[in-house]
Short mmCIF file of C-alpha atoms and ligand atoms in Angstrom, two decimals:
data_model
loop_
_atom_site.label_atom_id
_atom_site.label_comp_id
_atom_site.label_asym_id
_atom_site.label_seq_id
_atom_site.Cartn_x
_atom_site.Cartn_y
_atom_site.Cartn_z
CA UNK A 8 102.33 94.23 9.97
CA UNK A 9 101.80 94.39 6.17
CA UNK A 10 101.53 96.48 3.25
CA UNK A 11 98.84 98.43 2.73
CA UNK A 12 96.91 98.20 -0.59
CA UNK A 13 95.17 101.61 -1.70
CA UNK A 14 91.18 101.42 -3.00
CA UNK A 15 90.28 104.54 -5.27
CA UNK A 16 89.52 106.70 -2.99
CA UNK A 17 93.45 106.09 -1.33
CA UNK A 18 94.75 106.15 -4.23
CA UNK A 19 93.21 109.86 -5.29
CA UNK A 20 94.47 110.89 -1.96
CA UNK A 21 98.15 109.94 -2.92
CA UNK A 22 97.86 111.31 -6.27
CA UNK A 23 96.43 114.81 -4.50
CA UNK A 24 99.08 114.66 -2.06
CA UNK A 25 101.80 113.79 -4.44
CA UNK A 26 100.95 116.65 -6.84
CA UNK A 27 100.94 119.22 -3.71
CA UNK A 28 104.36 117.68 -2.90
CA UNK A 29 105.56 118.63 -5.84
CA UNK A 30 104.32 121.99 -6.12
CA UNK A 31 105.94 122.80 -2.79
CA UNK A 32 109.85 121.67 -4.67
CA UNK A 33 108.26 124.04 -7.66
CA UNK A 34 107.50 126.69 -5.47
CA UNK A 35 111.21 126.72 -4.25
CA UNK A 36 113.38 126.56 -7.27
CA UNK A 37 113.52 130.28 -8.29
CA UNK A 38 114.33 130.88 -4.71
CA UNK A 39 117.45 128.41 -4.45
CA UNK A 40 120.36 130.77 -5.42
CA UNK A 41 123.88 131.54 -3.20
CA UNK A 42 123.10 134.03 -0.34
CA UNK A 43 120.00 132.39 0.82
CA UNK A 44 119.53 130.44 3.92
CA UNK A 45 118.19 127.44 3.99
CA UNK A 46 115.95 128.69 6.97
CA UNK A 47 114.54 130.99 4.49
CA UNK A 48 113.69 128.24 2.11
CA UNK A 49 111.92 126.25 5.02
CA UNK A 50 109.81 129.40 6.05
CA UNK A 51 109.13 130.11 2.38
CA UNK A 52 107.87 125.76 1.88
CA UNK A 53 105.89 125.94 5.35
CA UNK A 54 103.82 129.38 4.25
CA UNK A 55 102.80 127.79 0.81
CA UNK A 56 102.37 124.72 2.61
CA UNK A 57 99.84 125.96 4.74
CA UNK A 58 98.61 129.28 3.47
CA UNK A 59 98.47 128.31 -0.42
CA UNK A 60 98.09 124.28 -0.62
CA UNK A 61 95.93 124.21 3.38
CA UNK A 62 98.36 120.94 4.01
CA UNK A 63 100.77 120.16 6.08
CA UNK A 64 104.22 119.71 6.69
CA UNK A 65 104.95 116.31 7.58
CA UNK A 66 108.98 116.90 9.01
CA UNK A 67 107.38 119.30 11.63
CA UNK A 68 107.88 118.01 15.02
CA UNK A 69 107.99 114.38 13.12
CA UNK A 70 109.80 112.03 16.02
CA UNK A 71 109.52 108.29 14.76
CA UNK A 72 112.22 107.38 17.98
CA UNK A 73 109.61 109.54 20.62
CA UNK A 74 113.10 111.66 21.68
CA UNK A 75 114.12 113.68 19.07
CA UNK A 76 111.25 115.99 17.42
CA UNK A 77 112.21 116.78 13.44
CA UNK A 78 112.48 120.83 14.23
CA UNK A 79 112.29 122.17 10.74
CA UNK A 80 109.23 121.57 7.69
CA UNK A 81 112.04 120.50 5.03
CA UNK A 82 114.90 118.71 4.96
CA UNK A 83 117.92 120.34 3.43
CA UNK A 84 121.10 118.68 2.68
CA UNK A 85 124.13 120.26 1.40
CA UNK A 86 126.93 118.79 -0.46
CA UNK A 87 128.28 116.35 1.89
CA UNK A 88 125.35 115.92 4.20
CA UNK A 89 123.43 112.60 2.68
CA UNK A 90 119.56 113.28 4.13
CA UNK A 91 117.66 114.75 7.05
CA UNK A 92 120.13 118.30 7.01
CA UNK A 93 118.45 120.80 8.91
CA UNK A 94 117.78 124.31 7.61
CA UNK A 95 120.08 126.94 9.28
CA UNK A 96 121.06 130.43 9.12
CA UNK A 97 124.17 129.84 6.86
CA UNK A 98 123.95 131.16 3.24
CA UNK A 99 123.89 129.12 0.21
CA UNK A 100 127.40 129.21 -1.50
CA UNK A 101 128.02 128.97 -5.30
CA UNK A 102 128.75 125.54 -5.69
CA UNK A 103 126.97 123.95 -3.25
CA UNK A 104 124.49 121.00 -4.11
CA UNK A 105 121.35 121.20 -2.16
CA UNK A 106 118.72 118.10 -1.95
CA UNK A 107 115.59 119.84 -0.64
CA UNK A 108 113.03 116.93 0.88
CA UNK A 109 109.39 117.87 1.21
CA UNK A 110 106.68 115.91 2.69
CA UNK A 111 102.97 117.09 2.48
CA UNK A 112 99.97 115.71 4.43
CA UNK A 113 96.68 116.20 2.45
CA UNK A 114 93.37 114.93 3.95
CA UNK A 115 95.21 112.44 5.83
CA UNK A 116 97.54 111.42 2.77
CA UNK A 117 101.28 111.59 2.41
CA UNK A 118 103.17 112.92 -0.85
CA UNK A 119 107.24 112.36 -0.70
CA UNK A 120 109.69 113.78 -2.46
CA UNK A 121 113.05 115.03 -3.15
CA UNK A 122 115.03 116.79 -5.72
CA UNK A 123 118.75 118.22 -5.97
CA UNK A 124 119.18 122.07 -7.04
CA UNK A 125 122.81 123.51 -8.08
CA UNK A 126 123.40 126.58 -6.76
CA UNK A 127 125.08 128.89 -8.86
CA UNK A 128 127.70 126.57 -11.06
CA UNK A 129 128.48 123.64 -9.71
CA UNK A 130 131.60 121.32 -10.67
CA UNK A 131 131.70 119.01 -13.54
CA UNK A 132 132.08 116.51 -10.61
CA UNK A 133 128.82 117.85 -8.74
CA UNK A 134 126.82 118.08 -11.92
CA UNK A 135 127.34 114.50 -12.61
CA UNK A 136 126.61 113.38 -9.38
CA UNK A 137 123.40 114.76 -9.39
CA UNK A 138 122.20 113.46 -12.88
CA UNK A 139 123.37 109.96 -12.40
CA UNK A 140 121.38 109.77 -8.55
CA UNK A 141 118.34 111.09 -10.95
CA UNK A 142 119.07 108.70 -13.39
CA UNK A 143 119.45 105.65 -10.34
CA UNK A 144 116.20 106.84 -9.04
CA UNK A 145 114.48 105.99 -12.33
CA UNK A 146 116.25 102.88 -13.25
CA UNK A 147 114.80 101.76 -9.62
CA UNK A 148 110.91 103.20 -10.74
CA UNK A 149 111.36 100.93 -14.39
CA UNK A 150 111.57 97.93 -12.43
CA UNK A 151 107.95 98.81 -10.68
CA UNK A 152 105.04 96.44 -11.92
CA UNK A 153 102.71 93.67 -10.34
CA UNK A 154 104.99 91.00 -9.65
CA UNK A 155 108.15 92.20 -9.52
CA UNK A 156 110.30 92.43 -6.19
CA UNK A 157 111.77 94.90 -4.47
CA UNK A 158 115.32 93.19 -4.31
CA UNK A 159 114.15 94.33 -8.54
CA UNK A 160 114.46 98.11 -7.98
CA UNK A 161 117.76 97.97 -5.46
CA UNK A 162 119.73 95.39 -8.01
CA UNK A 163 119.14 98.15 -10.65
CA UNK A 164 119.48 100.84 -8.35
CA UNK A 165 122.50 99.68 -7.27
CA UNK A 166 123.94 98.06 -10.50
CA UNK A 167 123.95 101.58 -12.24
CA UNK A 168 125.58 103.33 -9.50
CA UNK A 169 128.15 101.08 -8.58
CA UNK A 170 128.56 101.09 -13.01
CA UNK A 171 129.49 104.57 -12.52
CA UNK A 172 131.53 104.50 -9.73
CA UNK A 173 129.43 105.72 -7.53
CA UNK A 174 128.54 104.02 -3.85
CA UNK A 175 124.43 103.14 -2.41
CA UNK A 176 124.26 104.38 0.87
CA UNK A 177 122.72 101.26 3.16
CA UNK A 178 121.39 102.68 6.27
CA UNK A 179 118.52 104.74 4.98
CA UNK A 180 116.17 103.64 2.00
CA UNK A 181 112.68 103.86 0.54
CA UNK A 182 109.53 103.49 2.12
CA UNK A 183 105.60 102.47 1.96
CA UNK A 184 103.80 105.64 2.48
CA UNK A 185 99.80 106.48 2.58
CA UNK A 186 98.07 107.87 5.89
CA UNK A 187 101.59 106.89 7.80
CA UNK A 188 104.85 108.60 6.50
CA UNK A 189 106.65 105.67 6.33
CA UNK A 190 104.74 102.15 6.19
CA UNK A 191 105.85 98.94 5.07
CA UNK A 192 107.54 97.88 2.94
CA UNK A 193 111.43 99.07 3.48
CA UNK A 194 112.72 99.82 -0.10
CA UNK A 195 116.49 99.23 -0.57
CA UNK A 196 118.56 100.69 -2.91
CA UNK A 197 121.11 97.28 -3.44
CA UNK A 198 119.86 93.92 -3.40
CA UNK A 199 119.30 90.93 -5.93
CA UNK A 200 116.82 90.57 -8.23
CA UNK A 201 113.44 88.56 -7.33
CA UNK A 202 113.96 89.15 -3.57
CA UNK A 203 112.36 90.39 -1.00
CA UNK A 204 108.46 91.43 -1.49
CA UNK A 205 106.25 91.32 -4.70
CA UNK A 206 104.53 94.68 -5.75
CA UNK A 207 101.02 94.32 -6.07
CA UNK A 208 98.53 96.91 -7.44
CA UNK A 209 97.72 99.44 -4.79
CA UNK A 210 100.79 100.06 -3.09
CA UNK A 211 102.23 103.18 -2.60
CA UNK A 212 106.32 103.17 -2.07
CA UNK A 213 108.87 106.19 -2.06
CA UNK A 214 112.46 105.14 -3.81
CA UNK A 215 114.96 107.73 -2.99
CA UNK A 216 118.49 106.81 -3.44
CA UNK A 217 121.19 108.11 -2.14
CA UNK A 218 124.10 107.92 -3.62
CA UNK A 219 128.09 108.82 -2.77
CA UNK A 220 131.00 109.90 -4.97
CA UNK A 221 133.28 108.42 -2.42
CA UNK A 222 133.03 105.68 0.00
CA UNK A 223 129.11 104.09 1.18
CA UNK A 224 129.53 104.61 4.73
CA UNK A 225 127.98 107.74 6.48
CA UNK A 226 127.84 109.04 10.09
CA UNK A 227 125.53 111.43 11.89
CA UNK A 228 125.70 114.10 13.51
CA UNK A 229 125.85 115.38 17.22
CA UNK A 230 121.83 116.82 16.41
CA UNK A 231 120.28 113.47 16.30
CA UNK A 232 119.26 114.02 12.41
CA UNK A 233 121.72 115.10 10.03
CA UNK A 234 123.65 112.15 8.13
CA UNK A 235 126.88 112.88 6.40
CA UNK A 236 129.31 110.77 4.42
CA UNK A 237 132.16 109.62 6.67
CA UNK A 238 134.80 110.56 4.00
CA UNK A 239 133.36 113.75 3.71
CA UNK A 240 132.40 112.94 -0.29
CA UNK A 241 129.87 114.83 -1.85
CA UNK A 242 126.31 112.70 -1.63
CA UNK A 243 123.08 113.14 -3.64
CA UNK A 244 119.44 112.30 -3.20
CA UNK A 245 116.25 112.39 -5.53
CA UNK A 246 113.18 110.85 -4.56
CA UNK A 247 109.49 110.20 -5.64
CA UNK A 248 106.64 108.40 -4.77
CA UNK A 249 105.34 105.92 -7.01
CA UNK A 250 101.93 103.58 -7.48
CA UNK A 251 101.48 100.43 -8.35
CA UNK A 252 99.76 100.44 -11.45
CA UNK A 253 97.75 97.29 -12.86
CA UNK A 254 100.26 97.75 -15.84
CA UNK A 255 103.04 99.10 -14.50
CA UNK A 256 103.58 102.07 -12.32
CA UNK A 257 102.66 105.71 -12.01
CA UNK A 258 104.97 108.26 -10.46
CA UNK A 259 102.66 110.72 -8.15
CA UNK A 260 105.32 113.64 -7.39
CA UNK A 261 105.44 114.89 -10.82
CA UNK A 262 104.74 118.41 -11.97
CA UNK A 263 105.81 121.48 -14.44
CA UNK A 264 108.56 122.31 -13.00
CA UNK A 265 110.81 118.63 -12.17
CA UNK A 266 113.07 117.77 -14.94
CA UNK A 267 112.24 115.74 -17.15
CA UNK A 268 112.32 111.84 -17.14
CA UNK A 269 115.93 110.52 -18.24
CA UNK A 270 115.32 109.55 -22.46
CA UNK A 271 115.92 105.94 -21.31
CA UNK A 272 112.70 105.96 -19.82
CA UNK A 273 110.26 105.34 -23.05
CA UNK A 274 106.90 106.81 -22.80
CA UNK A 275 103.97 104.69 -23.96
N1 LIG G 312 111.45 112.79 3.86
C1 LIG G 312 112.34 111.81 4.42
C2 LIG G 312 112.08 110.52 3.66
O1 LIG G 312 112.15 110.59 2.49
C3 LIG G 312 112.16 111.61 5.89
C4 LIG G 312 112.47 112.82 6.69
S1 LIG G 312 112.15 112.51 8.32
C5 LIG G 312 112.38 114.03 8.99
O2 LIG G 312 111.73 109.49 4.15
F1 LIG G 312 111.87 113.98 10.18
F2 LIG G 312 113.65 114.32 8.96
F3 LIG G 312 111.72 114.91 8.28
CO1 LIG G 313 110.78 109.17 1.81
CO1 LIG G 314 111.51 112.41 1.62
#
């Protein structure tokens, strides 16, 4: 197996996809405040998934092992949960921190991403979780150019978080995507710098580090999907999917309503 390189036509596909992706997270801000369910927000993404956008929901029924279907169109992870949370009937607290995940299918084309929402006031604690895993997630994108490696992104990744005092979860990581979900390459959050694969122009990766106030390792759950951190810390998640760029790199899940890049990231 290899990596797949995206012509033009691929790589307007991703960029369509991404932007939809995007919209979706958009779409379910104003909605993410304490008394709703997270069943409601997954009802809410699915309609404007289908009915608004004509996409799809890539979570639905998604069952990479063949014995365990993905139930739910989002992913919803709360506080201590680290990824693949599945929406409920329980309410949204004030407090909580909530990493929604959407994945959109557009002609065939994947868009990935993920973003954390406070609901109501969170802790100083919670708050800072959050806008160091955002910051992590674009210290990892910086490194993204022809010719660098992926060992590139999970050294920085990881070399900010651990800076911090915060731990890289191992077990789950980045991803190719394009007309599969996940494709090669695997993209870790840790590593050592020139390791591991070179970027060329034309791929298409997700980075989506997660990242725990307290100890690295996780467990999961009895349903077969839901990951949580074994010392019940609170974890955090942001995630985008990025193109190689003949320069550089270009981040496809952007739109109005994500927050803006970290000022470390210069703009040229
Ligand atoms: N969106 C997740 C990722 O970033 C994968 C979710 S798989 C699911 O790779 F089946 F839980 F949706
Ligand atoms: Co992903
Ligand atoms: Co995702």
């Amino acid at each position: 197996m290899t990596i797949t390189i995206k012509d033009e036509a691929g790589i307007n596909g991703m960029r369509i996809a991404g932007r939809l992706t995007a919209q979706v997270l958009d779409y379910l801000t104003p909605f993410v405040k304490p008394g709703v369910t997270t069943n409601e927000l997954d009802q809410l993404a699915e309609d404007y998934t289908t009915k608004v956008l004509h996409a799809i929901s890539a979570p639905l029924n998604y069952d990479p092992s063949g014995r365990n279907p993905y139930p739910k169109s989002i992913c919803t992870s709360i506080n201590h949960q680290v990824c693949h949370g599945i929406p409920n009937d329980k309410p949204l607290k004030k407090g909580d921190i909530l990493n929604v995940d959407v994945t959109v299918i557009k002609d065939g084309w994947h868009g990935d991403s993920s973003r954390m929402y406070l609901v109501g006031e969170a802790s100083i604690a919670a708050k800072r979780l959050c806008a160091l895993t955002y910051d992590a997630l674009w210290r990892g994108i910086l490194q993204v150019r022809p010719g660098a490696h992926l060992g590139d992104i999970g050294h920085a990744i990881q070399k900010f978080a651990e800076g911090h005092g915060l731990s890289v979860v191992r077990e789950f990581c980045g991803h190719g995507i394009g007309q599969k979900f996940h494709e090669e390459p695997q993209v870790l959050h840790y590593g050592k710098p020139g390791t591991l694969d070179e970027l060329r122009a034309g791929m298409t990766l997700t980075i989506e580090p997660m990242l725990n106030a307290g100890r690295k390792e996780i467990k999961e759950l009895g349903d077969g999907w839901t990951i949580v951190t074994k010392d019940h810390s609170l974890s955090a998640q942001w995630e985008h999917t990025i193109l190689v760029t003949p320069t550089g790199y270009e981040v496809l899940t952007l739109s109005d309503g994500c927050p803006p890049v970290p000022a470390f990231v210069s703009v040229n």
